[in-house]
Short mmCIF file of C-alpha atoms and ligand atoms in Angstrom, two decimals:
data_model
loop_
_atom_site.label_atom_id
_atom_site.label_comp_id
_atom_site.label_asym_id
_atom_site.label_seq_id
_atom_site.Cartn_x
_atom_site.Cartn_y
_atom_site.Cartn_z
CA UNK A 18 27.78 -9.18 -27.91
CA UNK A 19 26.27 -10.43 -24.50
CA UNK A 20 24.22 -13.54 -24.69
CA UNK A 21 20.80 -13.01 -22.28
CA UNK A 22 18.80 -15.90 -21.05
CA UNK A 23 16.26 -14.37 -22.75
CA UNK A 24 15.73 -11.16 -24.60
CA UNK A 25 13.50 -9.03 -21.98
CA UNK A 26 12.21 -10.40 -18.47
CA UNK A 27 9.23 -8.75 -16.51
CA UNK A 28 8.99 -8.49 -12.75
CA UNK A 29 4.61 -8.81 -12.12
CA UNK A 30 1.83 -10.26 -13.40
CA UNK A 31 -0.23 -8.02 -12.81
CA UNK A 32 -1.81 -5.82 -16.15
CA UNK A 33 1.01 -4.10 -17.14
CA UNK A 34 3.22 -6.85 -16.32
CA UNK A 35 0.94 -10.09 -18.14
CA UNK A 36 0.41 -7.59 -21.12
CA UNK A 37 4.14 -6.71 -21.87
CA UNK A 38 4.59 -9.66 -21.88
CA UNK A 39 2.30 -11.10 -23.53
CA UNK A 40 2.37 -8.88 -26.23
CA UNK A 41 6.44 -9.31 -26.58
CA UNK A 42 6.61 -12.72 -27.46
CA UNK A 43 3.53 -13.11 -29.83
CA UNK A 44 6.97 -10.19 -31.52
CA UNK A 45 9.29 -12.89 -31.11
CA UNK A 46 10.99 -11.71 -28.78
CA UNK A 47 11.62 -14.85 -25.70
CA UNK A 48 10.23 -13.79 -22.03
CA UNK A 49 10.37 -14.57 -18.99
CA UNK A 50 7.75 -13.42 -16.32
CA UNK A 51 8.01 -13.25 -12.66
CA UNK A 52 4.95 -13.51 -9.73
CA UNK A 53 5.50 -13.83 -6.16
CA UNK A 54 1.03 -13.82 -6.11
CA UNK A 55 -1.50 -15.57 -8.26
CA UNK A 56 -1.38 -13.76 -12.03
CA UNK A 57 -3.27 -11.05 -12.68
CA UNK A 58 -2.11 -9.20 -10.28
CA UNK A 59 -3.67 -6.31 -7.78
CA UNK A 60 -7.12 -5.54 -10.65
CA UNK A 61 -7.87 -9.71 -10.85
CA UNK A 62 -7.21 -10.34 -7.08
CA UNK A 63 -7.28 -8.12 -5.09
CA UNK A 64 -8.74 -5.10 -7.07
CA UNK A 65 -11.25 -3.20 -9.66
CA UNK A 66 -12.37 -7.39 -10.57
CA UNK A 67 -13.74 -8.50 -7.75
CA UNK A 68 -14.58 -4.61 -6.02
CA UNK A 69 -17.08 -5.02 -9.36
CA UNK A 70 -18.56 -8.49 -8.74
CA UNK A 71 -19.57 -6.94 -5.53
CA UNK A 72 -20.34 -3.55 -6.59
CA UNK A 73 -22.74 -5.75 -8.53
CA UNK A 74 -23.57 -7.28 -5.42
CA UNK A 75 -24.59 -4.07 -3.31
CA UNK A 76 -27.59 -2.69 -6.18
CA UNK A 77 -29.77 -5.57 -6.44
CA UNK A 78 -30.90 -4.73 -3.06
CA UNK A 79 -31.91 -1.12 -4.92
CA UNK A 80 -33.61 -3.02 -7.57
CA UNK A 81 -35.20 -6.20 -4.84
CA UNK A 82 -36.28 -2.25 -3.09
CA UNK A 83 -37.49 -0.55 -6.42
CA UNK A 84 -39.08 -3.15 -7.51
CA UNK A 85 -42.91 -3.08 -6.57
CA UNK A 86 -42.96 0.59 -7.49
CA UNK A 87 -42.59 -1.33 -11.11
CA UNK A 88 -45.52 -4.09 -9.76
CA UNK A 89 -43.75 -6.74 -7.82
CA UNK A 90 -44.22 -8.49 -5.64
CA UNK A 91 -41.77 -9.84 -3.47
CA UNK A 92 -42.85 -12.77 -1.51
CA UNK A 93 -40.48 -13.10 1.31
CA UNK A 94 -37.75 -9.65 2.06
CA UNK A 95 -34.29 -11.15 0.57
CA UNK A 96 -31.89 -12.49 2.12
CA UNK A 97 -27.97 -11.99 1.26
CA UNK A 98 -25.66 -15.12 1.44
CA UNK A 99 -21.96 -13.97 1.81
CA UNK A 100 -20.10 -16.71 1.70
CA UNK A 101 -22.14 -17.89 -0.99
CA UNK A 102 -20.90 -14.53 -3.17
CA UNK A 103 -17.38 -15.49 -0.92
CA UNK A 104 -17.02 -18.58 -2.32
CA UNK A 105 -18.09 -16.65 -7.00
CA UNK A 106 -16.09 -14.84 -6.57
CA UNK A 107 -13.07 -16.54 -5.67
CA UNK A 108 -13.94 -18.91 -8.07
CA UNK A 109 -14.92 -16.96 -10.68
CA UNK A 110 -11.34 -15.13 -9.91
CA UNK A 111 -9.49 -18.36 -10.19
CA UNK A 112 -11.21 -19.27 -13.80
CA UNK A 113 -8.89 -15.44 -14.89
CA UNK A 114 -5.38 -16.84 -13.13
CA UNK A 115 -6.27 -20.30 -15.40
CA UNK A 116 -6.79 -18.30 -17.91
CA UNK A 117 -3.61 -15.38 -17.74
CA UNK A 118 -1.65 -17.96 -17.23
CA UNK A 119 -1.86 -20.12 -20.71
CA UNK A 120 -2.53 -16.31 -22.10
CA UNK A 121 1.29 -16.63 -21.57
CA UNK A 122 1.11 -20.34 -21.97
CA UNK A 123 0.00 -19.60 -25.00
CA UNK A 124 2.56 -16.76 -26.24
CA UNK A 125 5.88 -19.10 -25.58
CA UNK A 126 6.41 -16.41 -21.87
CA UNK A 127 8.95 -18.34 -19.10
CA UNK A 128 6.99 -17.89 -16.65
CA UNK A 129 8.85 -18.01 -12.87
CA UNK A 130 6.77 -18.50 -9.49
CA UNK A 131 9.10 -16.75 -7.28
CA UNK A 132 9.97 -13.68 -5.77
CA UNK A 133 11.88 -11.52 -8.29
CA UNK A 134 14.88 -9.41 -6.81
CA UNK A 135 17.15 -7.22 -9.39
CA UNK A 136 20.98 -8.18 -9.35
CA UNK A 137 22.58 -5.30 -12.00
CA UNK A 138 21.22 -3.86 -14.76
CA UNK A 139 20.59 -7.37 -16.90
CA UNK A 140 20.15 -9.76 -13.69
CA UNK A 141 17.98 -10.93 -11.78
CA UNK A 142 17.60 -13.58 -9.03
CA UNK A 143 13.92 -15.24 -8.21
CA UNK A 144 14.62 -17.69 -4.59
CA UNK A 145 18.13 -17.84 -5.82
CA UNK A 146 17.93 -18.80 -9.25
CA UNK A 147 20.15 -16.10 -11.80
CA UNK A 148 18.46 -14.97 -15.16
CA UNK A 149 19.32 -12.19 -16.97
CA UNK A 150 17.93 -10.55 -20.12
CA UNK A 151 18.65 -7.54 -22.22
CA UNK A 152 15.52 -5.86 -20.85
CA UNK A 153 14.11 -5.99 -17.48
CA UNK A 154 10.81 -4.41 -16.76
CA UNK A 155 9.15 -4.07 -13.59
CA UNK A 156 5.70 -4.10 -12.91
CA UNK A 157 5.44 -4.80 -9.78
CA UNK A 158 2.45 -2.77 -8.42
CA UNK A 159 1.44 -0.76 -5.46
CA UNK A 160 0.43 -1.80 -2.14
CA UNK A 161 -2.39 -0.13 0.77
CA UNK A 162 -1.02 2.53 2.92
CA UNK A 163 -1.10 2.23 6.03
CA UNK A 164 -0.12 5.47 8.65
CA UNK A 165 1.21 4.33 12.19
CA UNK A 166 -1.06 4.77 15.05
CA UNK A 167 -2.81 2.43 18.38
CA UNK A 168 -4.27 -0.22 17.35
CA UNK A 169 -3.33 0.38 13.93
CA UNK A 170 -3.30 -4.27 14.25
CA UNK A 171 -7.09 -3.72 14.67
CA UNK A 172 -7.04 -2.16 11.24
CA UNK A 173 -7.84 -4.24 7.71
CA UNK A 174 -6.81 -3.33 4.00
CA UNK A 175 -8.97 -3.25 1.18
CA UNK A 176 -6.73 -6.73 0.26
CA UNK A 177 -8.77 -8.47 2.41
CA UNK A 178 -11.96 -6.83 1.81
CA UNK A 179 -12.96 -9.24 -0.28
CA UNK A 180 -12.98 -12.64 1.99
CA UNK A 181 -13.97 -10.87 5.49
CA UNK A 182 -14.94 -13.54 8.18
CA UNK A 183 -17.71 -12.57 9.30
CA UNK A 184 -19.68 -10.02 7.16
CA UNK A 185 -18.65 -6.28 8.63
CA UNK A 186 -22.37 -5.92 10.12
CA UNK A 187 -20.72 -2.99 11.75
CA UNK A 188 -18.22 -1.11 9.21
CA UNK A 189 -16.11 1.43 9.33
CA UNK A 190 -14.49 3.36 6.50
CA UNK A 191 -11.38 5.52 6.47
CA UNK A 192 -10.64 7.45 3.91
CA UNK A 193 -12.21 9.76 1.52
CA UNK A 194 -10.14 8.14 -1.95
CA UNK A 195 -12.17 5.91 -4.90
CA UNK A 196 -11.40 3.27 -2.74
CA UNK A 197 -13.14 4.18 0.54
CA UNK A 198 -16.72 5.63 -1.31
CA UNK A 199 -16.03 2.02 -3.27
CA UNK A 200 -16.00 -0.18 -0.39
CA UNK A 201 -18.66 1.87 2.13
CA UNK A 202 -21.15 2.23 -0.66
CA UNK A 203 -20.33 -2.09 -1.79
CA UNK A 204 -20.82 -2.67 1.47
CA UNK A 205 -23.78 -0.32 3.15
CA UNK A 206 -26.28 -2.29 -0.06
CA UNK A 207 -24.74 -5.07 1.48
CA UNK A 208 -26.85 -4.76 4.56
CA UNK A 209 -23.48 -3.50 6.15
CA UNK A 210 -23.73 -0.13 9.40
CA UNK A 211 -21.58 2.14 7.51
CA UNK A 212 -19.22 4.88 8.93
CA UNK A 213 -17.07 6.95 6.22
CA UNK A 214 -14.42 9.11 7.98
CA UNK A 215 -11.37 11.76 6.57
CA UNK A 216 -9.20 14.07 7.49
CA UNK A 217 -10.69 16.73 4.95
CA UNK A 218 -13.99 18.45 4.07
CA UNK A 219 -15.18 16.60 1.22
CA UNK A 220 -14.62 13.42 -0.04
CA UNK A 221 -12.38 11.97 -3.63
CA UNK A 222 -10.11 15.19 -3.78
CA UNK A 223 -8.82 15.82 -7.25
CA UNK A 224 -12.22 15.42 -8.32
CA UNK A 225 -14.06 17.96 -10.00
CA UNK A 226 -16.11 19.74 -6.52
CA UNK A 227 -20.07 19.90 -7.97
CA UNK A 228 -19.02 15.83 -8.13
CA UNK A 229 -17.60 15.22 -4.77
CA UNK A 230 -19.72 16.56 -2.93
CA UNK A 231 -23.31 15.58 -4.81
CA UNK A 232 -21.78 12.21 -4.53
CA UNK A 233 -21.86 13.08 -0.77
CA UNK A 234 -24.63 13.85 -0.56
CA UNK A 235 -26.44 10.52 -3.03
CA UNK A 236 -23.91 8.40 -0.02
CA UNK A 237 -24.80 9.79 2.91
CA UNK A 238 -28.86 9.57 1.76
CA UNK A 239 -28.13 6.04 0.80
CA UNK A 240 -26.88 4.87 4.15
CA UNK A 241 -23.72 6.16 4.52
CA UNK A 242 -23.22 8.02 8.05
CA UNK A 243 -20.00 10.02 5.80
CA UNK A 244 -17.72 12.34 8.08
CA UNK A 245 -15.51 15.16 7.27
CA UNK A 246 -12.33 16.68 8.64
CA UNK A 247 -12.77 14.11 10.77
CA UNK A 248 -9.90 11.79 12.03
CA UNK A 249 -8.99 8.29 14.53
CA UNK A 250 -6.94 8.33 17.33
CA UNK A 251 -6.67 4.92 18.67
CA UNK A 252 -8.55 1.69 18.55
CA UNK A 253 -8.65 -0.96 21.53
CA UNK A 254 -10.74 -4.28 21.40
CA UNK A 255 -13.66 -4.08 23.77
CA UNK A 256 -15.85 -7.78 24.53
CA UNK A 257 -18.63 -5.42 21.88
CA UNK A 258 -15.99 -4.70 19.35
CA UNK A 259 -13.24 -2.65 17.96
CA UNK A 260 -14.09 1.21 19.74
CA UNK A 261 -12.46 3.55 17.18
CA UNK A 262 -11.65 6.67 19.17
CA UNK A 263 -11.98 9.84 17.34
CA UNK A 264 -10.28 13.05 17.47
CA UNK A 265 -13.03 14.75 18.53
CA UNK A 266 -13.74 12.62 21.72
CA UNK A 267 -16.64 10.86 19.56
CA UNK A 268 -16.46 6.82 20.17
CA UNK A 269 -17.97 4.48 17.48
CA UNK A 270 -18.39 0.13 18.00
CA UNK A 271 -17.85 -1.99 14.52
CA UNK A 272 -16.17 -4.59 14.09
CA UNK A 273 -14.28 -4.31 11.25
CA UNK A 274 -12.00 -0.74 9.86
CA UNK A 275 -10.62 -0.20 6.94
CA UNK A 276 -8.29 2.31 6.57
CA UNK A 277 -8.28 3.03 2.63
CA UNK A 278 -5.76 5.60 3.59
CA UNK A 279 -3.32 5.28 -0.13
CA UNK A 280 -0.79 3.21 -1.56
CA UNK A 281 3.09 3.27 -2.00
CA UNK A 282 4.76 2.21 -5.31
CA UNK A 283 6.09 -2.43 -4.51
CA UNK A 284 9.66 -0.82 -4.67
CA UNK A 285 11.09 -2.74 -1.27
CA UNK A 286 13.06 -6.41 -1.14
CA UNK A 287 13.51 -5.49 -5.61
CA UNK A 288 17.59 -5.06 -5.47
CA UNK A 289 16.40 -1.27 -7.13
CA UNK A 290 20.38 -0.22 -5.16
CA UNK A 291 21.93 -3.34 -7.15
CA UNK A 292 21.23 -2.36 -9.99
CA UNK A 293 21.22 1.41 -9.46
CA UNK A 294 17.26 2.15 -10.06
CA UNK A 295 15.99 5.30 -8.67
CA UNK A 296 12.95 6.51 -7.13
CA UNK A 297 11.07 9.31 -6.89
CA UNK A 298 10.21 12.13 -3.93
CA UNK A 299 6.40 9.86 -3.30
CA UNK A 300 8.62 6.31 -3.84
CA UNK A 301 7.62 5.84 -6.62
CA UNK A 302 10.53 4.62 -9.64
CA UNK A 303 11.63 7.57 -11.49
CA UNK A 304 11.32 6.79 -15.00
CA UNK A 305 11.24 9.19 -18.64
CA UNK A 306 8.92 10.04 -21.00
CA UNK A 307 9.14 5.99 -22.05
CA UNK A 308 9.48 4.40 -19.29
CA UNK A 309 13.15 3.83 -18.97
CA UNK A 310 14.31 4.06 -15.58
CA UNK A 311 18.15 5.64 -14.14
CA UNK A 312 19.18 2.16 -15.51
CA UNK A 313 18.95 1.89 -19.60
CA UNK A 314 18.08 -2.01 -19.96
CA UNK A 315 15.12 -1.08 -17.54
CA UNK A 316 12.83 -0.01 -17.43
CA UNK A 317 8.66 0.69 -14.76
CA UNK A 318 5.35 0.55 -15.83
CA UNK A 319 2.05 0.79 -14.55
CA UNK A 320 1.64 1.33 -10.73
CA UNK A 321 4.84 1.06 -9.37
CA UNK A 322 6.76 4.29 -11.28
CA UNK A 323 4.22 5.78 -12.67
CA UNK A 324 0.93 8.89 -11.11
CA UNK A 325 -1.96 7.49 -12.74
CA UNK A 326 -2.86 4.04 -11.06
CA UNK A 327 -5.94 2.54 -13.21
CA UNK A 328 -4.94 -1.59 -15.06
CA UNK A 329 -5.93 0.61 -18.80
CA UNK A 330 -3.23 3.06 -17.62
CA UNK A 331 -0.41 0.29 -16.50
CA UNK A 332 -1.56 -1.42 -19.16
CA UNK A 333 -0.90 1.64 -22.37
CA UNK A 334 2.28 1.34 -20.54
CA UNK A 335 3.49 -1.85 -21.44
CA UNK A 336 2.23 -1.13 -24.33
CA UNK A 337 4.85 1.79 -25.32
CA UNK A 338 7.51 -0.35 -23.79
CA UNK A 339 7.16 -3.70 -26.47
CA UNK A 340 5.89 -1.40 -29.20
CA UNK A 341 9.67 0.87 -28.65
CA UNK A 342 11.71 -2.96 -27.51
CA UNK A 343 10.04 -5.59 -29.87
CA UNK A 344 7.89 -2.93 -32.52
CA UNK A 345 9.03 -0.32 -34.88
CA UNK A 346 7.45 2.36 -32.74
CA UNK A 347 8.61 4.71 -30.58
CA UNK A 348 6.06 6.39 -29.06
CA UNK A 349 4.63 8.55 -26.10
CA UNK A 350 1.66 7.76 -23.93
CA UNK A 351 -1.20 10.66 -24.38
CA UNK A 352 -2.18 11.03 -20.58
CA UNK A 353 -4.68 14.21 -21.38
CA UNK A 354 -8.31 13.00 -21.00
CA UNK A 355 -8.54 9.89 -19.25
CA UNK A 356 -12.17 8.62 -18.53
CA UNK A 357 -12.01 7.49 -14.70
CA UNK A 358 -15.35 5.75 -13.20
CA UNK A 359 -16.08 5.23 -9.40
CA UNK A 360 -18.67 2.26 -8.69
CA UNK A 361 -20.19 4.12 -5.56
CA UNK A 362 -23.81 4.00 -6.08
CA UNK A 363 -24.30 6.22 -7.27
CA UNK A 364 -21.11 5.92 -10.08
CA UNK A 365 -19.13 9.12 -11.26
CA UNK A 366 -18.35 8.81 -14.43
CA UNK A 367 -15.41 11.83 -15.36
CA UNK A 368 -13.07 12.69 -18.55
CA UNK A 369 -10.68 15.27 -18.77
CA UNK A 370 -10.58 18.35 -16.69
CA UNK A 371 -12.55 19.57 -13.37
CA UNK A 372 -13.48 23.19 -13.60
CA UNK A 373 -11.69 24.49 -11.49
CA UNK A 374 -8.27 22.55 -13.12
CA UNK A 375 -9.76 24.21 -16.51
CA UNK A 376 -10.28 27.55 -14.60
CA UNK A 377 -6.70 27.34 -13.92
CA UNK A 378 -5.03 25.36 -17.39
CA UNK A 379 -7.96 27.61 -19.70
CA UNK A 380 -8.59 30.65 -17.96
CA UNK A 381 -12.79 30.98 -19.05
CA UNK A 382 -14.23 27.99 -20.12
CA UNK A 383 -18.75 27.40 -19.39
CA UNK A 384 -19.85 25.34 -18.03
CA UNK A 385 -23.24 23.61 -17.93
CA UNK A 386 -24.64 21.68 -15.56
CA UNK A 387 -27.85 19.70 -14.68
CA UNK A 388 -28.50 17.68 -12.10
CA UNK A 389 -32.55 15.37 -12.21
CA UNK A 390 -35.15 13.00 -11.03
CA UNK A 391 -33.81 9.58 -14.42
CA UNK A 392 -36.95 7.98 -15.66
CA UNK A 393 -36.08 5.05 -13.27
CA UNK A 394 -36.85 6.41 -10.23
CA UNK A 395 -40.00 8.21 -11.41
CA UNK A 396 -42.07 4.85 -10.24
CA UNK A 397 -39.27 3.52 -8.08
CA UNK A 398 -39.35 5.20 -5.23
CA UNK A 399 -35.57 5.89 -4.33
CA UNK A 400 -34.55 9.34 -4.15
CA UNK A 401 -31.72 8.81 -6.19
CA UNK A 402 -30.16 11.47 -8.77
CA UNK A 403 -28.75 12.25 -11.07
CA UNK A 404 -25.52 15.15 -11.97
CA UNK A 405 -24.25 16.37 -15.12
CA UNK A 406 -21.78 18.96 -15.78
CA UNK A 407 -20.13 20.44 -19.17
CA UNK A 408 -16.67 22.27 -18.41
CA UNK A 409 -16.07 24.46 -21.80
CA UNK A 410 -13.42 25.94 -22.77
CA UNK A 411 -14.74 28.93 -23.88
CA UNK A 412 -11.91 29.79 -26.78
CA UNK A 413 -11.75 26.42 -28.40
CA UNK A 414 -15.65 25.73 -27.47
CA UNK A 415 -13.52 22.29 -26.86
CA UNK A 416 -15.85 20.39 -24.28
CA UNK A 417 -12.56 19.65 -21.80
CA UNK A 418 -14.47 18.16 -18.80
CA UNK A 419 -17.36 15.87 -18.46
CA UNK A 420 -18.76 14.24 -15.50
CA UNK A 421 -21.73 11.92 -14.59
CA UNK A 422 -22.84 11.15 -10.97
CA UNK A 423 -25.46 8.59 -11.88
CA UNK A 424 -26.36 4.64 -12.51
CA UNK A 425 -23.37 3.39 -15.44
CA UNK A 426 -21.77 6.43 -15.32
CA UNK A 427 -18.34 4.17 -16.84
CA UNK A 428 -20.08 2.67 -19.48
CA UNK A 429 -21.59 5.56 -20.87
CA UNK A 430 -18.55 8.01 -20.60
CA UNK A 431 -16.45 6.04 -22.11
CA UNK A 432 -17.95 6.81 -25.64
CA UNK A 433 -17.36 10.32 -24.78
CA UNK A 434 -14.30 9.87 -23.93
CA UNK A 435 -13.23 9.39 -28.16
CA UNK A 436 -15.18 12.41 -29.12
CA UNK A 437 -13.37 14.38 -25.86
CA UNK A 438 -9.55 12.94 -26.52
CA UNK A 439 -10.93 14.07 -31.51
CA UNK A 440 -11.03 17.71 -29.62
CA UNK A 441 -15.08 18.22 -29.86
CA UNK A 442 -16.84 21.01 -29.78
CA UNK A 443 -20.02 22.12 -27.59
CA UNK A 444 -21.48 22.53 -31.07
CA UNK A 445 -20.44 19.54 -32.10
CA UNK A 446 -22.32 18.03 -29.22
CA UNK A 447 -25.42 19.85 -29.65
CA UNK A 448 -25.35 18.63 -33.46
CA UNK A 449 -25.27 15.55 -32.50
CA UNK A 450 -28.98 13.54 -31.36
CA UNK A 451 -29.79 12.69 -28.14
CA UNK A 452 -31.00 8.88 -27.56
CA UNK A 453 -34.20 9.69 -26.50
CA UNK A 454 -35.11 8.41 -23.00
CA UNK A 455 -31.78 8.26 -21.32
CA UNK A 456 -30.10 10.03 -18.47
CA UNK A 457 -27.09 10.44 -21.28
CA UNK A 458 -28.74 11.83 -23.91
CA UNK A 459 -28.91 15.31 -21.36
CA UNK A 460 -25.46 15.29 -22.47
CA UNK A 461 -26.42 17.16 -25.69
CA UNK A 462 -29.00 18.34 -24.47
CA UNK A 463 -27.14 21.54 -21.77
CA UNK A 464 -27.97 24.01 -23.96
CA UNK A 465 -27.83 27.13 -21.07
CA UNK A 466 -24.58 27.34 -19.00
CA UNK A 467 -25.05 28.00 -14.87
CA UNK A 468 -21.34 29.84 -14.98
CA UNK A 469 -19.77 31.43 -17.72
P1 FAD B 14 -0.31 -4.44 -10.78
O1 FAD B 14 -1.63 -5.16 -10.57
O2 FAD B 14 -0.24 -4.83 -8.86
O3 FAD B 14 0.68 -6.49 -10.13
C1 FAD B 14 1.76 -6.70 -9.82
C2 FAD B 14 1.99 -7.37 -9.26
O4 FAD B 14 3.62 -7.64 -9.05
C3 FAD B 14 1.31 -8.57 -8.76
O5 FAD B 14 0.82 -10.15 -8.40
C4 FAD B 14 2.55 -8.61 -7.30
O6 FAD B 14 2.11 -9.31 -6.37
C5 FAD B 14 3.67 -8.95 -8.25
N1 FAD B 14 5.16 -8.20 -7.66
C6 FAD B 14 5.47 -7.39 -6.94
N2 FAD B 14 6.27 -7.93 -6.84
C7 FAD B 14 7.12 -8.63 -6.72
C8 FAD B 14 8.40 -9.10 -6.96
N3 FAD B 14 9.23 -8.32 -6.59
N4 FAD B 14 8.21 -10.60 -7.50
C9 FAD B 14 7.53 -11.13 -7.99
N5 FAD B 14 6.11 -10.27 -7.86
C10 FAD B 14 6.48 -8.76 -7.68
N6 FAD B 14 -7.69 0.52 -12.41
C11 FAD B 14 -8.71 0.51 -12.69
O7 FAD B 14 -8.36 0.67 -13.78
N7 FAD B 14 -10.15 -0.12 -12.71
C12 FAD B 14 -10.40 -0.26 -11.64
O8 FAD B 14 -12.04 -0.40 -10.64
C13 FAD B 14 -10.01 -0.61 -10.36
N8 FAD B 14 -10.37 0.02 -9.21
C14 FAD B 14 -9.26 -0.66 -8.54
C15 FAD B 14 -10.46 -1.92 -6.90
C16 FAD B 14 -9.15 -1.59 -5.75
C17 FAD B 14 -9.82 -2.01 -4.58
C18 FAD B 14 -7.66 -1.51 -5.86
C19 FAD B 14 -6.89 -1.59 -5.01
C20 FAD B 14 -7.17 -0.62 -7.61
C21 FAD B 14 -7.57 -0.53 -8.37
N9 FAD B 14 -7.94 -0.32 -9.76
C22 FAD B 14 -8.24 -0.02 -10.49
C23 FAD B 14 -6.27 0.04 -9.75
C24 FAD B 14 -5.83 -0.74 -10.73
O9 FAD B 14 -6.00 -2.72 -9.73
C25 FAD B 14 -3.66 -1.02 -10.63
O10 FAD B 14 -3.88 0.51 -11.44
C26 FAD B 14 -3.32 -1.68 -11.46
O11 FAD B 14 -3.59 -3.49 -10.84
C27 FAD B 14 -2.04 -1.65 -11.88
O12 FAD B 14 -1.14 -2.48 -12.67
P2 FAD B 14 -0.08 -3.23 -11.85
O13 FAD B 14 0.50 -4.36 -13.62
O14 FAD B 14 0.71 -2.17 -12.01
O15 FAD B 14 0.10 -4.04 -10.95
#
């Protein structure tokens, strides 16, 4: 039996890597974790957490605007201090980096700061020092992808958005995915004049079509200038800012251009070839249902290998690997009914299938929809509306799609996701007593189908 320095060597200290190393070490494994940057990875440093903090910041603009309807007088117009928000965010992120470090230390994980590269099936090089391990786990995440275009050097990606200096008074967001929509909404709320350009006819591909259209209309009402079926030709710097030429000939002058046009797996300079680890047609590390790569001792989880790029998914995949290697359970993750939220203004919360996907999978479905002005906005003077939709498999009566565009949508949908995973039927929804007055109660009171 060969002897190794470690039982598990994890490359990447983001969501998946930290979870795997900590839980493996807690089960008695000798674990090392190599991280080239700050602990916590994308989610903590440049993703979920700072994004949500900035979304809260943007929400205050709505609250200030709505307050007079409830009797409040603001003695002075509210002022927004971008530098203060950035400092506060940075403090909180540094605190979280420290929490991760101490969790790993307490669990006895050997933390190595540096760039890790595979050497062979059991060996990793970290900045010139070699370590061996019985098993290796690659959790190196992903990175923003930007197409080639003239003036590419002027653009920024989501990684830079949290620390922009100065605040972009005029922001162009290129892209129509959830990250693009969130930044467009957030910076609109913070006071920027935001234009969003997307090459397709609708935002948010993969989401329910009604949700996509409803969100675009609400974001438009809130002030985002959304230009669909439109592309960027070139970007150049002029005396007043960045001049962005659209493919149809129009020019926009802005301070910052954000390209949120997709992400690619972090596989560069990782030594995949040396170790014999293969990638799929998208450049993601190819894994089987147990996250084993083409090399039996090497595993990969999270954004570097997964098609569902969300923190809770990376965590769950990491636990499957830990349970298989250091527990007594070999299991597969169920990717059906993964709930997710988009922190646009208003938020989206969704679980299960879009109507289109449900029709393709289940055949006959019944659809229930409602759209209304939430109680809060009867006094707030806001014209924001709420949209809710249920998609029900006709044969089994199971609720297979649940969609909400409205306040705190993620908070609402998380609970419904449990019921949906348990196979809840429409009859069960109907027999559930609502909580009044809430937005969420509409999910258990929708009776009249709009399509069947
Ligand atoms: P990561 O968290 O990216 O961690 C990978 C780590 O590996 C990094 O720290 C990197 O420095 C390190 N690394 C890479 N290569 C090496 C190397 N060779 N050697 C050493 N270290 C290396 N998900 C949600 O669930 N909810 C959200 O609201 C949400 N919002 C997001 C917003 C934005 C703007 C972005 C970009 C992402 C968001 N995500 C969200 C997605 C989420 O952040 C990712 O799915 C998650 O972080 C993936 O975790 P991971 O462990 O695969 O990789």
